[in-house]
GROMACS .gro file of C-alpha atoms in nm:
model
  383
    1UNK     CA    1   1.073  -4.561  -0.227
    2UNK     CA    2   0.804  -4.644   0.040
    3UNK     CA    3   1.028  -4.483   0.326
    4UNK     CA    4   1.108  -4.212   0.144
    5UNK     CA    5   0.746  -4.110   0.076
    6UNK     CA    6   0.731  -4.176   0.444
    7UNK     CA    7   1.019  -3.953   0.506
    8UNK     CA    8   0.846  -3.658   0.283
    9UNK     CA    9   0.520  -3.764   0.490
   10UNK     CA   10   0.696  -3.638   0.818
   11UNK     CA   11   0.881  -3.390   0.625
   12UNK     CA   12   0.560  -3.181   0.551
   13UNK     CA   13   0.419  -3.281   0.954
   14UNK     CA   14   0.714  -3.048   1.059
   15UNK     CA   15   0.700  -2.761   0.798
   16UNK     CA   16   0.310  -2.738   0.880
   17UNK     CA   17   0.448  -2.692   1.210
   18UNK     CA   18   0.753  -2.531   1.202
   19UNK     CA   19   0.661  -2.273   0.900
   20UNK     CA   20   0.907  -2.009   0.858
   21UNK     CA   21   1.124  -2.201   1.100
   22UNK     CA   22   1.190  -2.502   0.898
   23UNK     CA   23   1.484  -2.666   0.806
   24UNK     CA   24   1.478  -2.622   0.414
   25UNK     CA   25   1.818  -2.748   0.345
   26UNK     CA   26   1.697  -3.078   0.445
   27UNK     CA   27   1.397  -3.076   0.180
   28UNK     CA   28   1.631  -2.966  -0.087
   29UNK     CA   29   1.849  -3.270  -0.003
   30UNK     CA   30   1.608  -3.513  -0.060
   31UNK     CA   31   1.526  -3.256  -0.394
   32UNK     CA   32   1.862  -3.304  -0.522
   33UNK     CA   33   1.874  -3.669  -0.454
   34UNK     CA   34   1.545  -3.754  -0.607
   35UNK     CA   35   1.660  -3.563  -0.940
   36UNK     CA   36   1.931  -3.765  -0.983
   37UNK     CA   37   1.782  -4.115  -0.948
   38UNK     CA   38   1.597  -4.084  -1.297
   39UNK     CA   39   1.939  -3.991  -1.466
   40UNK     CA   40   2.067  -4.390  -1.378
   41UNK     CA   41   1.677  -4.540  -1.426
   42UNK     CA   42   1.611  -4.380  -1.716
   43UNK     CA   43   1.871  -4.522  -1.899
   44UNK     CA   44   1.826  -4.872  -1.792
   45UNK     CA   45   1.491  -4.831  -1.837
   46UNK     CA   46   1.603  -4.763  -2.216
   47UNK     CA   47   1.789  -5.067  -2.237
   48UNK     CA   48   1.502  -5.313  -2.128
   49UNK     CA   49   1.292  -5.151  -2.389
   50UNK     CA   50   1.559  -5.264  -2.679
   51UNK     CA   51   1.629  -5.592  -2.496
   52UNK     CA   52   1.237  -5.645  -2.476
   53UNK     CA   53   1.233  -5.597  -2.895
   54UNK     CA   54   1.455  -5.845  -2.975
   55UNK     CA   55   1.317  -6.178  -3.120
   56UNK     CA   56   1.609  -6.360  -2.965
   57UNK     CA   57   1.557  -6.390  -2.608
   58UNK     CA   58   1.317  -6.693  -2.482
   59UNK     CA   59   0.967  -6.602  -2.344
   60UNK     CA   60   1.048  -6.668  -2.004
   61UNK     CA   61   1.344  -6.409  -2.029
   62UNK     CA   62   1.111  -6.133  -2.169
   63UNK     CA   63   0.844  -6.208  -1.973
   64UNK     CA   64   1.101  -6.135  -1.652
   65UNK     CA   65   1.219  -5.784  -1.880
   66UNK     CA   66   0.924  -5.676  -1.908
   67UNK     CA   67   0.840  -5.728  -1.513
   68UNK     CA   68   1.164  -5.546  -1.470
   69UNK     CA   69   1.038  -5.268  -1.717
   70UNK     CA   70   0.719  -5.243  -1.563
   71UNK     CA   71   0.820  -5.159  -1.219
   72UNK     CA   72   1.122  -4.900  -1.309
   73UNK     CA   73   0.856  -4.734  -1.506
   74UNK     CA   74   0.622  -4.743  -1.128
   75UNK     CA   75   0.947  -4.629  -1.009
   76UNK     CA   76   0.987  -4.341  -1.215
   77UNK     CA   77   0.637  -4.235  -1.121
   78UNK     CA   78   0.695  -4.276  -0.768
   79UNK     CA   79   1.023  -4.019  -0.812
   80UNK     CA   80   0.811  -3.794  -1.023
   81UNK     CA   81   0.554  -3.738  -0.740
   82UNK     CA   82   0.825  -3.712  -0.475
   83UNK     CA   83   0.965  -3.491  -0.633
   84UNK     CA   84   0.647  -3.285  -0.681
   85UNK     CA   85   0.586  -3.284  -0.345
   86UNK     CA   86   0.947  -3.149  -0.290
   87UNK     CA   87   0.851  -2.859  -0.505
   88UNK     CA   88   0.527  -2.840  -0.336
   89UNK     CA   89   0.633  -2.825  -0.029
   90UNK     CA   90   0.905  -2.548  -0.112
   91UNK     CA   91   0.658  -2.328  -0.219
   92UNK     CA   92   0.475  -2.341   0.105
   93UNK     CA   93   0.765  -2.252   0.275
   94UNK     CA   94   0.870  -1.943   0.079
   95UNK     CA   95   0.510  -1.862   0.141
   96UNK     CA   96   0.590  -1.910   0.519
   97UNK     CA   97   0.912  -1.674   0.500
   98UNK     CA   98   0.732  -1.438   0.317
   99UNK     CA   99   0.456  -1.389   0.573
  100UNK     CA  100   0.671  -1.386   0.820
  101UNK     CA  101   0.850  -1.096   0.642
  102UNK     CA  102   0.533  -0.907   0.634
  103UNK     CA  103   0.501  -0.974   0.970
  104UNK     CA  104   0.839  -0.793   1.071
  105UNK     CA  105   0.793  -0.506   0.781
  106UNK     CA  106   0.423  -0.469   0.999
  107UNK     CA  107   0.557  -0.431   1.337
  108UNK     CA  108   0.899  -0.212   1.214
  109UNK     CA  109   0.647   0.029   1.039
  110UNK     CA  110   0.433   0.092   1.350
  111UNK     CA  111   0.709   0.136   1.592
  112UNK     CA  112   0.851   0.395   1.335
  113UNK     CA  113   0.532   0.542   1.304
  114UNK     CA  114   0.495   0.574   1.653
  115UNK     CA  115   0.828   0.737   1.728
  116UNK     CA  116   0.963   0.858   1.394
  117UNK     CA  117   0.765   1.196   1.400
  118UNK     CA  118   0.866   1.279   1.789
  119UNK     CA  119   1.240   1.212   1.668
  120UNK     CA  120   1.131   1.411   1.322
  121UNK     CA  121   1.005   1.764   1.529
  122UNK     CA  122   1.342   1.717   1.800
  123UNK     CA  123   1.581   1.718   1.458
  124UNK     CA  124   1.396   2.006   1.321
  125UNK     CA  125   1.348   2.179   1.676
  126UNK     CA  126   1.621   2.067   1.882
  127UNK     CA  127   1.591   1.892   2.213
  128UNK     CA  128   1.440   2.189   2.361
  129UNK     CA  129   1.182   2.259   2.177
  130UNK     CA  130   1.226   2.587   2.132
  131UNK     CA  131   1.067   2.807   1.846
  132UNK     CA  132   1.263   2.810   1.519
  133UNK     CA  133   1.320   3.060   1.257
  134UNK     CA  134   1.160   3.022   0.938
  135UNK     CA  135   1.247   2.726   0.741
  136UNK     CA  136   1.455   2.883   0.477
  137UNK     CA  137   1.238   2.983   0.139
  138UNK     CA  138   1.461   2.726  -0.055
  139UNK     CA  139   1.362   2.418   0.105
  140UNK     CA  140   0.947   2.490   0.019
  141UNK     CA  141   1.100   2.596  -0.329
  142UNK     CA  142   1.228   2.242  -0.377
  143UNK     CA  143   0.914   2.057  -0.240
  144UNK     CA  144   0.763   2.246  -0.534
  145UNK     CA  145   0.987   2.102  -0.740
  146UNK     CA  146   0.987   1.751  -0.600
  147UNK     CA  147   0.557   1.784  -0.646
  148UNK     CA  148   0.639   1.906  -1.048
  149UNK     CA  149   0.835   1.615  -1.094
  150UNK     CA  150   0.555   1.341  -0.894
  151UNK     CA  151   0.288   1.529  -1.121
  152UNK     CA  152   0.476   1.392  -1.417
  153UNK     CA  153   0.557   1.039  -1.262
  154UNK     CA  154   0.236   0.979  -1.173
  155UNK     CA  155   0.087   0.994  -1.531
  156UNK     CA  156   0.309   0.700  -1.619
  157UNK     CA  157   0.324   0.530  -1.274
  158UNK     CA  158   0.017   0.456  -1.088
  159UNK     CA  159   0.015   0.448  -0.733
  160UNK     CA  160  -0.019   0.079  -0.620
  161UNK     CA  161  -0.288   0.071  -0.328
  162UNK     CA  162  -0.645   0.093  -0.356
  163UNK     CA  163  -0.844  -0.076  -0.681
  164UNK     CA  164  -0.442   0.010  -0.858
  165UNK     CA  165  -0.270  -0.235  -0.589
  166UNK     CA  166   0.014  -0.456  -0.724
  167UNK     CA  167   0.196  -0.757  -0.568
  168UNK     CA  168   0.469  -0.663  -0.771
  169UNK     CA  169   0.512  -0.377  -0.526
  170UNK     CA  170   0.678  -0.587  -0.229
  171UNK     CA  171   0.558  -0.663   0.116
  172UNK     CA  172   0.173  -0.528   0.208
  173UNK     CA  173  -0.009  -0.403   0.491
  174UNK     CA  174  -0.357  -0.442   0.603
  175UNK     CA  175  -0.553  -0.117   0.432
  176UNK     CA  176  -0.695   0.040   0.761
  177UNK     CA  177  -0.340   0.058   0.927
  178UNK     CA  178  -0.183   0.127   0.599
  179UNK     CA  179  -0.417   0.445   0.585
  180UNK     CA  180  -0.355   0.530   0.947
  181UNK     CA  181   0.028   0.443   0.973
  182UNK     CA  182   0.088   0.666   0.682
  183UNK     CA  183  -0.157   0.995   0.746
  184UNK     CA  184  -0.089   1.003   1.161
  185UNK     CA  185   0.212   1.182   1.108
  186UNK     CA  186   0.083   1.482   0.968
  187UNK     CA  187  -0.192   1.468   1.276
  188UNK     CA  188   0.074   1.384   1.526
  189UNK     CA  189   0.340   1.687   1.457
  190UNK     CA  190   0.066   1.925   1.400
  191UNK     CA  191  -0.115   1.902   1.721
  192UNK     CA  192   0.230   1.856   1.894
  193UNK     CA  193   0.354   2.172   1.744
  194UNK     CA  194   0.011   2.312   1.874
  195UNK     CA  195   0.054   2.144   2.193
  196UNK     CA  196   0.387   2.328   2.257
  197UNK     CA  197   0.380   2.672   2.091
  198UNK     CA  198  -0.018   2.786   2.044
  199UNK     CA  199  -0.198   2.626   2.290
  200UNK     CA  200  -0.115   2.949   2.546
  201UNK     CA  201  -0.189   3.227   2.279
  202UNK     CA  202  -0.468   3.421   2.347
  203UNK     CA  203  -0.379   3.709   2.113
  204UNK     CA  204  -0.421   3.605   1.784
  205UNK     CA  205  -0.586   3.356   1.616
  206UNK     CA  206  -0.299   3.121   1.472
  207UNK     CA  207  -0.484   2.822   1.654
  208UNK     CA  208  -0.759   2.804   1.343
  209UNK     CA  209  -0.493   2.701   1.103
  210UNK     CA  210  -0.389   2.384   1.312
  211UNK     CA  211  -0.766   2.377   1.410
  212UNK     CA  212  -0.842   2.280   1.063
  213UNK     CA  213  -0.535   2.044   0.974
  214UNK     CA  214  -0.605   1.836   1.302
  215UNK     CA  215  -0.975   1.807   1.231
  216UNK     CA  216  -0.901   1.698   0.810
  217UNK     CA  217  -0.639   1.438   0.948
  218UNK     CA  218  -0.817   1.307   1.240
  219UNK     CA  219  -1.073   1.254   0.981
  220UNK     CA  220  -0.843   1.098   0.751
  221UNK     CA  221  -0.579   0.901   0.987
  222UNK     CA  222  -0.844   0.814   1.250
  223UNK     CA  223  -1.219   0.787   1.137
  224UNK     CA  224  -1.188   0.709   0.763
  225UNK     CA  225  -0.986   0.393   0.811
  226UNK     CA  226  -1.182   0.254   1.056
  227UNK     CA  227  -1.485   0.310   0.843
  228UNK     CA  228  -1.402   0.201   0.524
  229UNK     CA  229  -1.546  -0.174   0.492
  230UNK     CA  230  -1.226  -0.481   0.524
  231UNK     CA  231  -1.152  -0.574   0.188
  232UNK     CA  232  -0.914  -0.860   0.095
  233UNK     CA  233  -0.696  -0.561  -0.077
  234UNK     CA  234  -0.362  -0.433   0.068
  235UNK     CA  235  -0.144  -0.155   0.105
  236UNK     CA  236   0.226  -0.218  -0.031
  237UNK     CA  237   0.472  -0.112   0.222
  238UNK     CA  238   0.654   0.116   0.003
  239UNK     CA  239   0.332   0.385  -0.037
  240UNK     CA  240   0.279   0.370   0.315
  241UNK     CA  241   0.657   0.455   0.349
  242UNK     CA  242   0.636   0.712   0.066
  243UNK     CA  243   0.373   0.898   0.212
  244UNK     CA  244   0.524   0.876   0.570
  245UNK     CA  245   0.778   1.093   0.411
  246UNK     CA  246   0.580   1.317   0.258
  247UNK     CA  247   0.359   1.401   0.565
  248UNK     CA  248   0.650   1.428   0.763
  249UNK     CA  249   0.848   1.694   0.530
  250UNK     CA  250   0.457   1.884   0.463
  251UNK     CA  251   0.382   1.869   0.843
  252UNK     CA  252   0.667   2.025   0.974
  253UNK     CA  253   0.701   2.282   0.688
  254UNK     CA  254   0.374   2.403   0.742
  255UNK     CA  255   0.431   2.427   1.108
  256UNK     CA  256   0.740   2.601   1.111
  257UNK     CA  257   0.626   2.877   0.824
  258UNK     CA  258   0.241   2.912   1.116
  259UNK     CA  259   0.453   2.949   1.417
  260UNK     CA  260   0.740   3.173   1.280
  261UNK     CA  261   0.468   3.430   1.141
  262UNK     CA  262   0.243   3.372   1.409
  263UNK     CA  263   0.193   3.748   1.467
  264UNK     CA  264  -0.034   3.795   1.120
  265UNK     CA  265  -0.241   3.579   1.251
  266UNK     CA  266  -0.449   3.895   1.420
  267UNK     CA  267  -0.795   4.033   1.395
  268UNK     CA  268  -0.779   4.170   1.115
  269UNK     CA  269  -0.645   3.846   0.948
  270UNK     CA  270  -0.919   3.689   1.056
  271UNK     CA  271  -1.176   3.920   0.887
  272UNK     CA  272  -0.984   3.980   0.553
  273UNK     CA  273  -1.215   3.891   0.258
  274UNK     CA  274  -0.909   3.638   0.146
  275UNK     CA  275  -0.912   3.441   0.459
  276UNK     CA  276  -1.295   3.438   0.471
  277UNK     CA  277  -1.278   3.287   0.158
  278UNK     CA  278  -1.052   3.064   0.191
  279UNK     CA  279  -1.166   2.952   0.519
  280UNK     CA  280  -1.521   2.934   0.316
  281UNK     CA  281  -1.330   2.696   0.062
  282UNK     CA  282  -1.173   2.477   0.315
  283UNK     CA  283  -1.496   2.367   0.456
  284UNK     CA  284  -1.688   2.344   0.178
  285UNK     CA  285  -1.405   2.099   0.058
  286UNK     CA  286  -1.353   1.925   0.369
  287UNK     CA  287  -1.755   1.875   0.320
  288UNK     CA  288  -1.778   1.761   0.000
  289UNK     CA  289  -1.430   1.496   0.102
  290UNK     CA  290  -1.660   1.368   0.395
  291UNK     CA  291  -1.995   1.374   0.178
  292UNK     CA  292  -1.852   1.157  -0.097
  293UNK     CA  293  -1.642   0.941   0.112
  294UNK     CA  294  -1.963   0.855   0.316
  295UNK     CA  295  -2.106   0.790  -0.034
  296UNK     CA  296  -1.805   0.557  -0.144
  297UNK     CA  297  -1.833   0.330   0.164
  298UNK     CA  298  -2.240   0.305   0.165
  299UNK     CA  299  -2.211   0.091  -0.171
  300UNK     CA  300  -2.070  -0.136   0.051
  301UNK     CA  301  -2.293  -0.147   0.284
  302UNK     CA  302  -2.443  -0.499   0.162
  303UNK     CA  303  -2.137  -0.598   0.234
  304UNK     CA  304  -1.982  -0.641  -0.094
  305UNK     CA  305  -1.582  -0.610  -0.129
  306UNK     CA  306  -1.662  -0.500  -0.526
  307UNK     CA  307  -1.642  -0.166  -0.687
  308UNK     CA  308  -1.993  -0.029  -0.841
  309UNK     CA  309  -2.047   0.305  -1.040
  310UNK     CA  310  -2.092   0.567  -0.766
  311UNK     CA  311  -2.449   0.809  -0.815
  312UNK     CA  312  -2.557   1.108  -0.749
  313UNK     CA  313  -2.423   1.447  -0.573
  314UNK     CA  314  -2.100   1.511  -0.744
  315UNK     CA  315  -2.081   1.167  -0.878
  316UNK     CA  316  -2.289   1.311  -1.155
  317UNK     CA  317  -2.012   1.533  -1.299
  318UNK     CA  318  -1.720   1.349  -1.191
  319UNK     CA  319  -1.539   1.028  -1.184
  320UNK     CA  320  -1.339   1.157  -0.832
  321UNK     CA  321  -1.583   1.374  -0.619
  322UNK     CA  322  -1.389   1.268  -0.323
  323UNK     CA  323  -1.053   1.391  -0.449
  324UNK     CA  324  -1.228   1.709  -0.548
  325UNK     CA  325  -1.263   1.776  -0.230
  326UNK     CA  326  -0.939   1.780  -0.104
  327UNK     CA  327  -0.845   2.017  -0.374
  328UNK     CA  328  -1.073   2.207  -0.298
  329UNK     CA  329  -0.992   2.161   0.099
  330UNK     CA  330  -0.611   2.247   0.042
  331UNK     CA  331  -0.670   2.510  -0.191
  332UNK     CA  332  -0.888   2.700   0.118
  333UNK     CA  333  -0.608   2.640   0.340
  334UNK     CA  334  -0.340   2.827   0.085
  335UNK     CA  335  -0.545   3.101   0.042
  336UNK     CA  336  -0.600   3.143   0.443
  337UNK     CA  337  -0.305   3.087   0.560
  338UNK     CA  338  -0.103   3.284   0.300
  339UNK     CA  339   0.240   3.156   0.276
  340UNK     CA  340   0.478   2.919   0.083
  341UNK     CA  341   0.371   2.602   0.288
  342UNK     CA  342   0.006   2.640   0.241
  343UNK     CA  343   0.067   2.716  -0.121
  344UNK     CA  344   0.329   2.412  -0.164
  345UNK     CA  345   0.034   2.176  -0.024
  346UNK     CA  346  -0.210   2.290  -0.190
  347UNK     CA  347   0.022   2.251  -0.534
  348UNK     CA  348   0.141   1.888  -0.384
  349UNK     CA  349  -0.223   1.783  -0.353
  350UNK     CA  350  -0.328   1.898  -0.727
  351UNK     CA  351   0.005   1.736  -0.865
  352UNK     CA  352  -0.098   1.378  -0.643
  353UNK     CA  353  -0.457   1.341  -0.710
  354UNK     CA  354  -0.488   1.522  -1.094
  355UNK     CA  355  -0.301   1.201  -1.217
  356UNK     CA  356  -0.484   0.961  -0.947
  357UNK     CA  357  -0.837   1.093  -1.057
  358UNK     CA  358  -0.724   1.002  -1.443
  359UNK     CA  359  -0.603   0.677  -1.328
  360UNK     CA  360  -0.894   0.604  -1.185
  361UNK     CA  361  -1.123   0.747  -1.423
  362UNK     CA  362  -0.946   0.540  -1.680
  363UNK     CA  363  -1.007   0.211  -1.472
  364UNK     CA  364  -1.401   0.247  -1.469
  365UNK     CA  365  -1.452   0.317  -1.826
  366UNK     CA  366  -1.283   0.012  -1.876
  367UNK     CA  367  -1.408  -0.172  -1.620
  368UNK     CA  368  -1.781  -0.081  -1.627
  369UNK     CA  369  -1.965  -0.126  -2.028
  370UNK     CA  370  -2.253   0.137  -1.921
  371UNK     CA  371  -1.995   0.405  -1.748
  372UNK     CA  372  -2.162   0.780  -1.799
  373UNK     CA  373  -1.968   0.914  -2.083
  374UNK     CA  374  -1.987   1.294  -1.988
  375UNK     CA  375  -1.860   1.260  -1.647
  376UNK     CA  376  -1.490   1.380  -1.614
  377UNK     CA  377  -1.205   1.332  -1.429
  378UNK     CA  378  -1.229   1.546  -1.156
  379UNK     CA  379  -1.299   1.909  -1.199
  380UNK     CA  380  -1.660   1.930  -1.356
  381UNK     CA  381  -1.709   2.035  -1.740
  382UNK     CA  382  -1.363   2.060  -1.795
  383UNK     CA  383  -1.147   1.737  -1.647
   0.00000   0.00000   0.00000
């Protein structure tokens, strides 16, 4: 027993090493081998114990039994351990492979990210780049109904990053790159659409709609991860993933629908009381997204990784100031811009964060005894 303990000894040397590169089948050898060796002591073990009970045998004889019983029953403790330390040391390496795992889902999703939107625009544009016709009024028809049917999934699934994340949810990222791996899409095939198509006009003024997507998702891809404080918390794969897909499909819709009516983009769009207001709405949203964020990260600014009941500004009324704002943000940007794309966003971001904002406001009532009891959800006085 003494050199297999040694044997398990250099065993666990080499998986410390080794990691995801160790050879299990070995471990599970010695596993099988050491969970058969109680089925032959047990029983013998058994038979000393009647053998020691009878009145028949001499002294000397027990006396020999019972040194015999003694050490099968050291034996049997010995196995037991070994074969704790099998288990044990199977554990750590499933831990191993699935780190390693993470590892590979980590790279794969940032050399997708980096050249899954470039191949994304040259399907939808060809390899030439050149101008399409409107994206046919079906396919924004649909992503309305895809964002009817989220709105209802969401109030019975909650999305799993955040203060909601889940292990059960698969492979995780780090939160900053999760954030920026799954919102530089949207930032990417806007400004290249820009790049391509807008950056030469002079004659109208179709450059303030990508103006003020690139500045929200520079905000949110760029600055906002690298200012939220490190938390032990991760990002499962799968949302990152899901909202890869999203951006992608809401990028390049609302590109397609800005360059392919271009032309209304004139003067006198500029000055229409609609697009002053909703050009009025889009900032004051994008302000009050920025304001509250800034607010959400200061509580951590003693460096705490905690949650705490957010005060003040809109904090007062509602549970989700922050997600307020983007409504608000994306509702501006329908009413500017005027078409099916804008309007599909801005119904999209309602459907997403409506049943986010409940989540969460359902999470700090329970979480926090002295929660304000009149704040709602997320629209003031009324949700």
């Amino acid at each position: 027993m003494d050199d297999v303990r040694s044997y398990l000894m250099h065993l666990e040397q080499q998986l410390d090493t080794l990691l995801h590169r160790f050879d299990i089948e070995t471990l599970r050898d010695v596993h099988s081998e050491l969970g058969q060796l109680p089925r032959v002591i047990k029983p013998t073990r058994d038979v000393l114990k009647s053998l020691l009970a009878s009145r028949d045998l001499p002294d000397t004889t027990k006396a020999y039994l019972r040194d015999v019983h003694d050490h099968l029953n050291h034996i049997l403790d010995e196995i037991e351990w070994q074969f704790q330390m099998c288990k044990s040391m199977t554990e750590e390496y499933r831990d191993a492979k699935a780190t390693q795992t993470n590892y590979v889902v980590y790279v794969l999703t940032i050399v997708t990210t980096v050249f899954l939107p470039a191949q994304f625009l040259t399907g939808v544009y060809g390899m030439n780049f050149g101008i399409s016709t409107m994206v046919g009024d079906w396919v924004a028809y649909l992503w309305l109904v895809v964002a009817a049917a989220t709105f209802c999934l969401l109030h019975f699934v909650t999305a799993p990053f955040g203060r909601h994340t889940s292990s059960a949810w698969g492979p995780t990222l780090n939160n900053r790159l999760g954030w920026f791996v799954m919102e530089v899409p949207s930032l990417v095939i806007m400004a290249r659409a820009w790049w391509l198509f807008v950056s030469d006009r002079e004659s109208n003024f179709v450059w303030l709609p990508f103006a003020l997507w690139t500045a929200h998702y520079w905000n949110r891809a760029v600055v906002f991860p690298l200012r939220i404080k490190s938390t032990p918390k991760r990002m499962p794969v799968v949302v990152v993933a899901a909202a890869i897909g999203f951006n992608l499909v809401n990028a390049t819709l609302n590109a397609t629908y800005l360059l392919s009516t271009e032309a209304m983009y004139s003067s006198a769009w500029l000055h229409h009381p609609r697009t002053l207001t909703g050009l009025a709405l889009f900032l004051i949203g994008m302000s009050i997204n920025v304001t509250t964020d800034n607010h959400l990260i200061s509580l951590r600014s003693n460096g705490s990784t905690g949650y705490s009941i957010p005060r003040g500004f809109l904090f007062e009324y509602v549970t989700c100031a922050n997600l307020l704002g983007e409504c608000i943000e994306w509702t501006g940007f329908a009413i500017a811009t005027w078409n099916l794309a804008g309007l599909s966003f801005m119904i999209w971001t309602w459907a997403n964060l409506v049943p986010r904002a409940a989540s969460h406001h359902a999470w700090c009532v329970n979480e926090f005894k002295d929660y304000p009891k009149n704040r709602r959800r997320i629209i003031p006085f009324v949700y």
